[in-house]
Amino acid sequence: MQYWLFKSEPFKWSWDQQKAKGSVGEEWDGVRNYQARNFMRAMKIGDRGFFYHSNEGLEVVGIVEVCAEAHPDSTTEDPRWECVDIKALCDVPHPVTLTAVKANEALSQMSLVTSMRLSVQPVRLEEWLEVCRMGGLDGLSLKPL
DNA sequence: GCCAACGTTGGC
DNA sequence: GCCAACGTTGGC
């Protein structure tokens, strides 16, 4: 299983909207960046990810799971762009802010810090566990600490 | 709202 | 294939 991070501006697509979709999930459409697309192509059903609010909030607010692998992005005719579907799994009890991530030496290599503008990012297992811990979750069981 | 970082486009 | 112009992202 691989871990990822999905950025969304909450006034465009918020965690509340994602949760409202429940287990049906929703297309992660609108990505127009090759690097981000390539990461989505690499995703498998069952992979997990952080849901991050950019621009406003600037924090990891939820945990999602990939529920459909890469397919054409329905919001464009351009065949270059593909996307996965993701569904909300649970809240992060204590949202983890960008400030807190930057302040944590163990997370200094995280793409969130090093590749600011990348909207879909891979997350290393150690980073996954650490951010979950900071948020009040066990990273493997996703049970509250 | 500003602006730095950086990805993309297009002329040459 | 270079690089200037331009557009977008996203932190502040």
mmCIF file of C-alpha atoms (C1' of nucleotides) in Angstrom:
data_model
loop_
_atom_site.group_PDB
_atom_site.id
_atom_site.type_symbol
_atom_site.label_atom_id
_atom_site.label_comp_id
_atom_site.label_asym_id
_atom_site.label_seq_id
_atom_site.Cartn_x
_atom_site.Cartn_y
_atom_site.Cartn_z
ATOM 1 C CA MET A 1 0.000 0.000 0.000
ATOM 2 C CA GLN A 2 1.143 3.479 -0.907
ATOM 3 C CA TYR A 3 0.366 6.746 0.795
ATOM 4 C CA TRP A 4 -0.426 10.087 -0.840
ATOM 5 C CA LEU A 5 -1.524 13.634 -0.157
ATOM 6 C CA PHE A 6 -4.320 15.447 -1.996
ATOM 7 C CA LYS A 7 -4.523 19.231 -1.893
ATOM 8 C CA SER A 8 -7.772 21.071 -2.308
ATOM 9 C CA GLU A 9 -8.810 24.648 -1.843
ATOM 10 C CA PRO A 10 -11.752 24.358 0.545
ATOM 11 C CA PHE A 11 -13.826 26.942 -1.312
ATOM 12 C CA LYS A 12 -13.569 24.756 -4.420
ATOM 13 C CA TRP A 13 -13.868 21.298 -2.886
ATOM 14 C CA SER A 14 -13.845 20.955 0.879
ATOM 15 C CA TRP A 15 -13.415 18.060 3.259
ATOM 16 C CA ASP A 16 -17.078 18.439 4.241
ATOM 17 C CA GLN A 17 -18.108 18.038 0.623
ATOM 18 C CA GLN A 18 -15.849 15.020 0.279
ATOM 19 C CA LYS A 19 -17.332 13.438 3.388
ATOM 20 C CA ALA A 20 -20.853 14.092 2.102
ATOM 21 C CA LYS A 21 -20.040 11.804 -0.836
ATOM 22 C CA GLY A 22 -19.508 8.979 1.612
ATOM 23 C CA SER A 23 -18.295 5.617 0.399
ATOM 24 C CA VAL A 24 -19.291 6.441 -3.190
ATOM 25 C CA GLY A 25 -16.364 8.839 -3.353
ATOM 26 C CA GLU A 26 -15.658 11.451 -5.964
ATOM 27 C CA GLU A 27 -13.410 12.031 -8.949
ATOM 28 C CA TRP A 28 -10.238 13.914 -8.094
ATOM 29 C CA ASP A 29 -10.609 15.889 -11.301
ATOM 30 C CA GLY A 30 -9.132 19.131 -12.512
ATOM 31 C CA VAL A 31 -5.472 18.193 -12.149
ATOM 32 C CA ARG A 32 -3.528 19.667 -15.079
ATOM 33 C CA ASN A 33 -0.016 18.877 -14.027
ATOM 34 C CA TYR A 34 1.952 15.954 -15.425
ATOM 35 C CA GLN A 35 3.752 15.075 -12.230
ATOM 36 C CA ALA A 36 0.535 15.004 -10.261
ATOM 37 C CA ARG A 37 -1.176 12.985 -12.976
ATOM 38 C CA ASN A 38 1.639 10.455 -13.022
ATOM 39 C CA PHE A 39 1.263 9.932 -9.293
ATOM 40 C CA MET A 40 -2.448 9.286 -9.790
ATOM 41 C CA ARG A 41 -1.661 6.758 -12.511
ATOM 42 C CA ALA A 42 0.496 4.926 -9.979
ATOM 43 C CA MET A 43 -2.279 4.704 -7.393
ATOM 44 C CA LYS A 44 -3.996 1.425 -6.559
ATOM 45 C CA ILE A 45 -7.393 0.794 -5.036
ATOM 46 C CA GLY A 46 -6.992 0.798 -1.270
ATOM 47 C CA ASP A 47 -4.089 3.258 -1.216
ATOM 48 C CA ARG A 48 -4.610 5.894 1.415
ATOM 49 C CA GLY A 49 -4.025 9.606 1.472
ATOM 50 C CA PHE A 50 -4.235 12.814 3.426
ATOM 51 C CA PHE A 51 -6.828 15.418 2.493
ATOM 52 C CA TYR A 52 -5.138 18.823 2.796
ATOM 53 C CA HIS A 53 -6.805 22.225 2.686
ATOM 54 C CA SER A 54 -4.650 24.687 0.748
ATOM 55 C CA ASN A 55 -4.985 28.454 0.536
ATOM 56 C CA GLU A 56 -7.356 28.511 3.487
ATOM 57 C CA GLY A 57 -6.910 26.279 6.469
ATOM 58 C CA LEU A 58 -3.461 25.034 5.489
ATOM 59 C CA GLU A 59 -3.891 21.782 7.348
ATOM 60 C CA VAL A 60 -4.394 18.071 6.947
ATOM 61 C CA VAL A 61 -8.026 17.520 7.873
ATOM 62 C CA GLY A 62 -8.918 14.011 6.784
ATOM 63 C CA ILE A 63 -7.961 10.551 5.607
ATOM 64 C CA VAL A 64 -9.107 9.250 2.220
ATOM 65 C CA GLU A 65 -8.845 6.009 0.277
ATOM 66 C CA VAL A 66 -8.455 5.462 -3.456
ATOM 67 C CA CYS A 67 -11.640 3.751 -4.677
ATOM 68 C CA ALA A 68 -11.127 3.886 -8.459
ATOM 69 C CA GLU A 69 -7.860 3.771 -10.352
ATOM 70 C CA ALA A 70 -6.843 6.300 -13.011
ATOM 71 C CA HIS A 71 -9.424 6.944 -15.713
ATOM 72 C CA PRO A 72 -10.101 9.880 -18.078
ATOM 73 C CA ASP A 73 -10.909 13.135 -16.310
ATOM 74 C CA SER A 74 -14.579 13.827 -17.054
ATOM 75 C CA THR A 75 -14.078 17.585 -16.846
ATOM 76 C CA THR A 76 -12.010 17.778 -20.036
ATOM 77 C CA GLU A 77 -11.972 16.353 -23.566
ATOM 78 C CA ASP A 78 -8.197 16.386 -23.469
ATOM 79 C CA PRO A 79 -7.113 12.727 -23.278
ATOM 80 C CA ARG A 80 -3.887 13.627 -21.487
ATOM 81 C CA TRP A 81 -5.634 14.202 -18.192
ATOM 82 C CA GLU A 82 -6.653 11.348 -15.953
ATOM 83 C CA CYS A 83 -7.713 11.086 -12.366
ATOM 84 C CA VAL A 84 -8.594 8.631 -9.625
ATOM 85 C CA ASP A 85 -11.647 8.539 -7.349
ATOM 86 C CA ILE A 86 -11.232 8.899 -3.615
ATOM 87 C CA LYS A 87 -13.575 8.440 -0.681
ATOM 88 C CA ALA A 88 -13.418 9.870 2.829
ATOM 89 C CA LEU A 89 -12.421 7.410 5.544
ATOM 90 C CA CYS A 90 -12.233 9.486 8.714
ATOM 91 C CA ASP A 91 -11.460 12.877 10.202
ATOM 92 C CA VAL A 92 -8.072 13.795 11.564
ATOM 93 C CA PRO A 93 -9.074 14.524 15.188
ATOM 94 C CA HIS A 94 -6.552 17.328 15.538
ATOM 95 C CA PRO A 95 -5.882 18.817 12.082
ATOM 96 C CA VAL A 96 -2.161 19.017 11.368
ATOM 97 C CA THR A 97 -1.151 22.469 10.181
ATOM 98 C CA LEU A 98 1.493 23.272 7.621
ATOM 99 C CA THR A 99 3.268 25.213 10.357
ATOM 100 C CA ALA A 100 3.409 22.110 12.531
ATOM 101 C CA VAL A 101 4.691 20.009 9.640
ATOM 102 C CA LYS A 102 7.429 22.543 8.906
ATOM 103 C CA ALA A 103 8.384 22.665 12.573
ATOM 104 C CA ASN A 104 8.823 18.891 12.746
ATOM 105 C CA GLU A 105 12.372 17.895 11.849
ATOM 106 C CA ALA A 106 11.223 14.367 10.981
ATOM 107 C CA LEU A 107 9.039 15.791 8.221
ATOM 108 C CA SER A 108 11.616 18.067 6.601
ATOM 109 C CA GLN A 109 11.718 15.893 3.463
ATOM 110 C CA MET A 110 7.958 15.863 2.981
ATOM 111 C CA SER A 111 6.794 17.014 -0.439
ATOM 112 C CA LEU A 112 4.381 19.340 1.310
ATOM 113 C CA VAL A 113 7.446 21.285 2.428
ATOM 114 C CA THR A 114 9.808 20.695 -0.487
ATOM 115 C CA SER A 115 7.387 20.829 -3.446
ATOM 116 C CA MET A 116 4.963 23.483 -2.377
ATOM 117 C CA ARG A 117 3.006 23.680 -5.616
ATOM 118 C CA LEU A 118 2.529 19.979 -6.296
ATOM 119 C CA SER A 119 -1.154 19.203 -5.716
ATOM 120 C CA VAL A 120 -0.917 15.408 -5.571
ATOM 121 C CA GLN A 121 2.077 14.056 -3.711
ATOM 122 C CA PRO A 122 3.527 10.774 -2.490
ATOM 123 C CA VAL A 123 3.953 10.384 1.279
ATOM 124 C CA ARG A 124 6.561 8.092 2.805
ATOM 125 C CA LEU A 125 5.406 5.551 5.399
ATOM 126 C CA GLU A 126 7.388 7.272 8.188
ATOM 127 C CA GLU A 127 5.783 10.569 7.244
ATOM 128 C CA TRP A 128 2.353 8.993 7.143
ATOM 129 C CA LEU A 129 2.762 7.556 10.615
ATOM 130 C CA GLU A 130 4.163 10.785 12.029
ATOM 131 C CA VAL A 131 1.472 13.075 10.611
ATOM 132 C CA CYS A 132 -1.227 10.651 11.781
ATOM 133 C CA ARG A 133 0.320 10.618 15.238
ATOM 134 C CA MET A 134 0.383 14.415 15.342
ATOM 135 C CA GLY A 135 -3.263 14.416 14.279
ATOM 136 C CA GLY A 136 -4.278 11.985 17.008
ATOM 137 C CA LEU A 137 -4.598 8.844 14.906
ATOM 138 C CA ASP A 138 -2.805 5.549 14.753
ATOM 139 C CA GLY A 139 -1.527 5.548 11.178
ATOM 140 C CA LEU A 140 -2.177 1.888 10.533
ATOM 141 C CA SER A 141 -5.485 1.198 12.263
ATOM 142 C CA LEU A 142 -6.728 4.781 11.873
ATOM 143 C CA LYS A 143 -8.118 4.518 15.383
ATOM 144 C CA PRO A 144 -7.911 7.582 17.648
ATOM 145 C CA LEU A 145 -4.949 7.590 20.006
ATOM 146 C "C1'" DG B 1 -4.261 40.947 -2.379
ATOM 147 C "C1'" DC B 2 0.514 40.336 -3.234
ATOM 148 C "C1'" DC B 3 4.153 37.983 -5.054
ATOM 149 C "C1'" DA B 4 7.610 34.134 -5.346
ATOM 150 C "C1'" DA B 5 8.072 29.765 -7.283
ATOM 151 C "C1'" DC B 6 7.551 27.178 -10.951
ATOM 152 C "C1'" DG B 7 5.159 24.778 -14.838
ATOM 153 C "C1'" DT B 8 3.665 25.526 -19.647
ATOM 154 C "C1'" DT B 9 3.534 27.640 -24.136
ATOM 155 C "C1'" DG B 10 5.206 29.289 -28.285
ATOM 156 C "C1'" DG B 11 8.457 32.003 -31.213
ATOM 157 C "C1'" DC B 12 12.725 31.593 -33.070
ATOM 158 C "C1'" DG C 1 16.026 22.906 -28.116
ATOM 159 C "C1'" DC C 2 16.387 27.340 -25.872
ATOM 160 C "C1'" DC C 3 14.297 30.772 -23.336
ATOM 161 C "C1'" DA C 4 11.133 34.712 -22.654
ATOM 162 C "C1'" DA C 5 6.482 35.459 -21.691
ATOM 163 C "C1'" DC C 6 2.787 34.090 -19.432
ATOM 164 C "C1'" DG C 7 -0.399 31.677 -16.251
ATOM 165 C "C1'" DT C 8 -1.266 29.313 -11.997
ATOM 166 C "C1'" DT C 9 -0.527 27.786 -7.359
ATOM 167 C "C1'" DG C 10 -0.421 28.650 -2.794
ATOM 168 C "C1'" DG C 11 1.860 30.732 1.386
ATOM 169 C "C1'" DC C 12 1.879 34.874 3.680
#
